[in-house]
Coordinates of C-alpha atoms and ligand atoms in Angstrom, one line a residue:
M26 CA -181.5 31.9 -50.8
K27 CA -179.6 33.4 -47.8
I28 CA -180.4 31.8 -44.4
D29 CA -179.0 33.5 -41.2
V30 CA -179.4 31.7 -37.7
L31 CA -178.9 33.3 -34.5
S32 CA -177.9 30.8 -31.8
L33 CA -176.0 30.2 -28.6
F34 CA -174.8 26.7 -30.0
P35 CA -173.5 27.3 -33.5
K36 CA -171.8 24.0 -33.5
M37 CA -175.2 22.3 -33.5
F38 CA -175.6 23.4 -37.0
A39 CA -172.4 21.5 -38.3
P40 CA -174.5 18.8 -39.9
M41 CA -176.3 21.4 -42.2
Q42 CA -173.1 21.3 -44.4
E43 CA -173.9 17.5 -45.3
S44 CA -176.3 15.9 -47.6
I45 CA -178.6 17.8 -50.1
I46 CA -178.4 21.3 -47.9
G47 CA -174.6 21.1 -48.3
K48 CA -174.6 20.3 -52.0
A49 CA -177.0 23.3 -52.3
I50 CA -174.4 25.4 -50.3
E51 CA -171.6 24.2 -52.6
R52 CA -173.3 25.1 -55.5
G53 CA -174.1 28.5 -54.5
S54 CA -177.8 28.5 -54.6
L55 CA -177.8 28.6 -50.7
S56 CA -175.8 30.8 -48.3
F57 CA -175.9 29.7 -44.7
N58 CA -174.5 31.5 -41.7
V59 CA -174.9 31.0 -37.9
T60 CA -174.2 33.9 -35.7
D61 CA -173.5 33.3 -31.9
F62 CA -175.1 36.2 -30.2
R63 CA -173.0 35.7 -27.0
D64 CA -170.5 37.4 -29.2
Y65 CA -172.6 40.6 -29.2
T66 CA -173.1 41.0 -25.3
T67 CA -172.0 44.2 -23.9
N68 CA -171.5 43.0 -20.3
K69 CA -168.4 41.8 -18.6
H70 CA -169.4 38.2 -18.2
N71 CA -171.1 37.9 -21.7
N72 CA -174.5 36.9 -20.0
V73 CA -177.2 36.5 -22.4
D74 CA -180.0 35.7 -19.8
D75 CA -181.5 37.3 -16.6
Y76 CA -184.0 36.6 -14.0
P77 CA -187.8 37.6 -15.0
F78 CA -189.2 40.7 -13.5
G79 CA -192.1 39.7 -11.2
G80 CA -190.3 36.6 -10.2
G81 CA -190.7 33.0 -11.3
A82 CA -188.6 30.0 -12.3
G83 CA -185.9 30.0 -15.1
M84 CA -184.0 32.7 -17.0
L85 CA -185.0 34.8 -20.0
L86 CA -182.9 35.8 -23.0
T87 CA -182.1 39.5 -22.7
A88 CA -183.0 41.7 -25.4
Q89 CA -179.4 43.6 -25.9
P90 CA -177.4 40.7 -27.6
I91 CA -180.3 39.6 -29.9
F92 CA -181.0 43.1 -31.0
D93 CA -177.3 43.8 -31.5
A94 CA -176.8 40.5 -33.5
I95 CA -179.8 41.5 -35.8
A96 CA -178.3 44.8 -36.4
A97 CA -174.9 43.2 -37.4
I98 CA -176.8 40.9 -39.9
K99 CA -178.3 44.0 -41.3
E100 CA -175.0 45.7 -41.6
K101 CA -173.5 42.9 -43.5
D102 CA -176.3 42.3 -45.8
A103 CA -176.2 44.1 -49.4
A104 CA -179.7 45.2 -49.0
G105 CA -179.3 46.4 -45.4
S106 CA -181.8 43.7 -44.2
A107 CA -182.2 40.6 -42.1
G108 CA -185.0 39.4 -44.4
H109 CA -187.8 37.5 -43.0
V110 CA -187.2 37.0 -39.3
V111 CA -188.7 33.8 -37.6
L112 CA -188.6 33.2 -33.9
L113 CA -188.5 29.7 -32.7
D114 CA -190.9 29.5 -29.8
P115 CA -193.1 26.9 -28.2
A116 CA -196.1 29.2 -28.0
G117 CA -195.7 29.9 -32.0
K118 CA -197.8 28.7 -34.8
K119 CA -197.3 24.9 -35.4
F120 CA -195.0 24.4 -38.5
D121 CA -196.6 22.7 -41.3
H122 CA -196.0 22.0 -45.3
Q123 CA -197.7 25.3 -46.2
D124 CA -195.3 27.3 -44.1
A125 CA -192.3 25.5 -45.7
E126 CA -193.6 26.3 -49.0
R127 CA -194.2 30.1 -48.0
L128 CA -190.8 30.4 -46.3
A129 CA -189.1 29.3 -49.7
S130 CA -190.6 32.3 -51.3
Y131 CA -188.3 34.6 -49.4
D132 CA -184.7 35.3 -50.7
H133 CA -183.4 35.9 -47.1
L134 CA -184.6 34.3 -43.9
T135 CA -183.4 34.8 -40.3
F136 CA -184.0 32.2 -37.6
V137 CA -183.7 33.2 -33.8
C138 CA -183.1 30.4 -31.6
G139 CA -183.3 30.5 -27.8
H140 CA -182.1 28.0 -25.5
Y141 CA -183.5 29.2 -22.2
E142 CA -187.1 29.3 -20.6
G143 CA -188.1 32.1 -22.7
Y144 CA -187.4 35.5 -24.4
D145 CA -187.6 39.0 -23.0
E146 CA -191.1 40.0 -24.8
R147 CA -189.2 43.1 -26.6
I148 CA -187.4 40.6 -28.6
K149 CA -190.5 39.9 -30.5
T150 CA -190.7 43.3 -32.1
L151 CA -187.6 42.2 -34.3
V152 CA -189.4 39.3 -35.6
D153 CA -192.1 38.8 -38.5
E154 CA -193.5 35.4 -37.0
E155 CA -193.0 33.1 -34.1
I156 CA -193.2 29.4 -35.0
S157 CA -193.2 26.1 -32.9
L158 CA -192.3 22.6 -34.0
G159 CA -195.1 20.8 -32.3
D160 CA -196.5 20.1 -28.9
Y161 CA -193.6 18.8 -27.0
V162 CA -190.7 20.6 -25.1
L163 CA -187.2 20.8 -26.6
T164 CA -184.3 22.3 -24.9
G165 CA -184.0 25.1 -27.5
G166 CA -185.0 26.2 -31.0
E167 CA -182.0 24.8 -32.7
L168 CA -183.4 21.6 -33.9
G169 CA -186.6 23.4 -34.6
A170 CA -184.7 25.8 -36.9
M171 CA -182.8 22.8 -38.6
V172 CA -186.2 21.2 -39.4
M173 CA -187.7 24.3 -40.8
I174 CA -184.6 25.0 -43.0
D175 CA -184.5 21.6 -44.3
A176 CA -188.3 21.4 -45.2
T177 CA -188.0 24.9 -46.7
V178 CA -185.0 24.4 -48.8
R179 CA -186.5 21.4 -50.4
F180 CA -188.8 23.9 -52.4
L181 CA -186.0 25.8 -53.8
P182 CA -185.9 25.1 -57.6
D183 CA -182.4 23.9 -58.0
V184 CA -182.0 21.9 -54.6
L185 CA -183.7 18.6 -55.3
G186 CA -182.5 18.4 -59.0
N187 CA -186.1 18.6 -60.4
A188 CA -188.8 21.1 -59.4
E189 CA -191.4 18.4 -59.4
S190 CA -189.8 16.3 -56.5
A191 CA -190.8 18.8 -53.7
T192 CA -194.5 19.7 -54.9
G193 CA -195.3 16.1 -56.0
D194 CA -194.6 14.6 -52.4
S195 CA -196.9 13.5 -49.7
F196 CA -199.0 16.2 -48.0
Q197 CA -199.0 18.3 -51.4
D198 CA -202.3 16.5 -52.2
G199 CA -203.3 16.4 -48.6
L200 CA -203.1 12.6 -48.6
L201 CA -200.6 10.1 -47.0
E202 CA -198.4 8.0 -49.4
Y203 CA -199.5 4.6 -50.9
P204 CA -197.4 1.6 -50.0
Q205 CA -194.3 1.1 -52.4
Y206 CA -192.4 -1.7 -53.2
T207 CA -189.1 -2.5 -55.2
R208 CA -187.4 -5.6 -56.4
P209 CA -187.7 -8.6 -55.7
A210 CA -191.5 -9.2 -56.3
D211 CA -191.4 -12.1 -53.9
F212 CA -189.2 -11.5 -50.8
R213 CA -189.2 -14.2 -48.3
G214 CA -192.6 -15.1 -49.2
M215 CA -193.8 -11.4 -48.9
V216 CA -195.4 -10.8 -52.4
V217 CA -195.9 -7.5 -54.1
P218 CA -199.5 -6.8 -54.8
E219 CA -200.4 -8.3 -58.2
V220 CA -201.8 -5.1 -59.5
L221 CA -198.3 -3.4 -59.5
T222 CA -196.8 -6.0 -61.6
S223 CA -199.6 -6.1 -64.0
G224 CA -198.6 -3.2 -66.3
N225 CA -202.1 -1.8 -66.2
H226 CA -201.4 1.8 -65.3
Q227 CA -205.0 2.8 -64.9
K228 CA -205.5 0.0 -62.4
I229 CA -202.3 1.0 -60.7
A230 CA -203.2 4.7 -60.4
E231 CA -206.6 3.6 -58.9
W232 CA -204.9 1.1 -56.5
R233 CA -202.7 3.8 -55.2
L234 CA -205.3 6.4 -54.7
K235 CA -207.4 3.9 -53.1
E236 CA -204.5 3.1 -50.7
S237 CA -203.5 6.6 -50.0
L238 CA -207.2 7.3 -49.1
K239 CA -207.5 4.2 -46.6
K240 CA -204.3 5.1 -45.0
T241 CA -205.3 8.7 -44.5
Y242 CA -208.8 7.6 -43.3
L243 CA -207.3 5.4 -40.7
R244 CA -204.4 7.4 -39.5
R245 CA -205.0 11.0 -40.3
P246 CA -208.8 11.5 -40.6
D247 CA -208.0 15.2 -39.7
L248 CA -206.3 15.6 -43.2
L249 CA -209.5 14.7 -44.8
E250 CA -211.7 17.1 -42.9
G251 CA -210.6 20.3 -44.8
R252 CA -210.3 18.6 -48.1
S253 CA -212.5 18.4 -51.1
F254 CA -212.9 15.1 -53.2
T255 CA -213.3 14.1 -56.7
K256 CA -216.2 11.8 -57.6
E257 CA -213.6 8.9 -58.0
E258 CA -212.3 9.8 -54.6
R259 CA -215.7 9.9 -53.0
D260 CA -216.6 6.5 -54.6
L261 CA -213.2 4.9 -53.5
L262 CA -214.0 6.3 -49.8
D263 CA -217.4 4.8 -49.8
D264 CA -215.9 1.3 -50.9
I265 CA -213.2 1.6 -48.1
K266 CA -215.7 2.4 -45.4
T267 CA -218.0 -0.6 -46.5
E268 CA -214.9 -3.0 -46.9
L269 CA -213.6 -1.9 -43.5
N270 CA -217.1 -2.6 -41.9
E271 CA -217.2 -6.0 -43.3
E272 CA -213.9 -7.0 -41.7
Ligands
21W310 C1 -188.7 25.1 -23.4 C2 -188.6 27.3 -24.1 C3 -190.0 25.5 -22.5 C4 -189.7 27.7 -23.1 C5 -193.5 31.2 -18.9 C6 -193.0 30.8 -17.8 C7 -188.5 26.4 -30.0 C8 -189.6 24.8 -29.1 C9 -188.6 25.7 -28.8 C10 -188.1 26.0 -24.3 C11 -190.3 26.7 -22.5 C12 -190.0 24.6 -30.4 C13 -192.7 29.2 -19.0 C14 -191.6 23.0 -29.9 C15 -190.2 23.8 -28.2 C16 -187.9 26.2 -27.7 C17 -187.2 25.7 -25.4 C18 -191.3 27.1 -21.5 C19 -192.2 27.9 -19.6 N1 -193.3 30.1 -19.8 N2 -191.2 23.8 -30.8 N3 -192.3 29.6 -17.8 N4 -191.1 22.8 -28.5 N5 -187.9 25.3 -26.5 N6 -191.2 28.1 -20.6 O1 -189.7 23.5 -26.9 O2 -187.1 27.1 -27.6 S1 -189.5 25.9 -31.3

């Protein structure tokens, strides 16, 4: 996969060279390039922003540097494309697990990060979708782009080591993860649930499913709304509700 980023703060992306993402870059399964679109301004002072027509607070990113930076990415690309273009915008669609999996299917992604009060609307003619990280205000799109890239790259077949790691994870089956323990079995009097050391794999699987259902029911009931259940899951959920009412 090839990832391009347009940003006024390219140094913010230095940590992307680290860790699993960095290894994917080293191995050649990922290429990653950040373009400072201030380099593409055509005005004397290299301004990238201007006052909004109609008045109002704050500055807007102007169209010209972003149009020309996208054109430069297309010129450098063997297929003459910027790939699938994502605009980081607080008014965009809230990013989730499904978006990450979907973005992982493109062979070329370009993320456009703003760092001001907003974009000249005409910039949106360049983009395929607008995505937000969530309902809180950031100073710019850079951290959002890094979060999206991290979540997306995990789905690439040769990034996590084995293809199962990403898809077997939390959210894949729509439930939060069950509690996990490693050695020692007794740490300062806090003892691992007996079932986990029993060796009974059927009982262990049932305990884990029940704990996942309980945690999801208590913390994220919204995840259960749009989900269908097996008979085992429905029975366990009934038990959980009964047990919680008894306490
Ligand atoms: C912050 C841009 C506030 C715009 C009209 C008139 C990218 C982000 C960002 C930023 C405003 C993301 C307004 C979650 C985020 C981002 C910078 C509001 C007010 N509108 N995901 N005045 N949160 N933020 N402009 O902030 O660029 S993805």
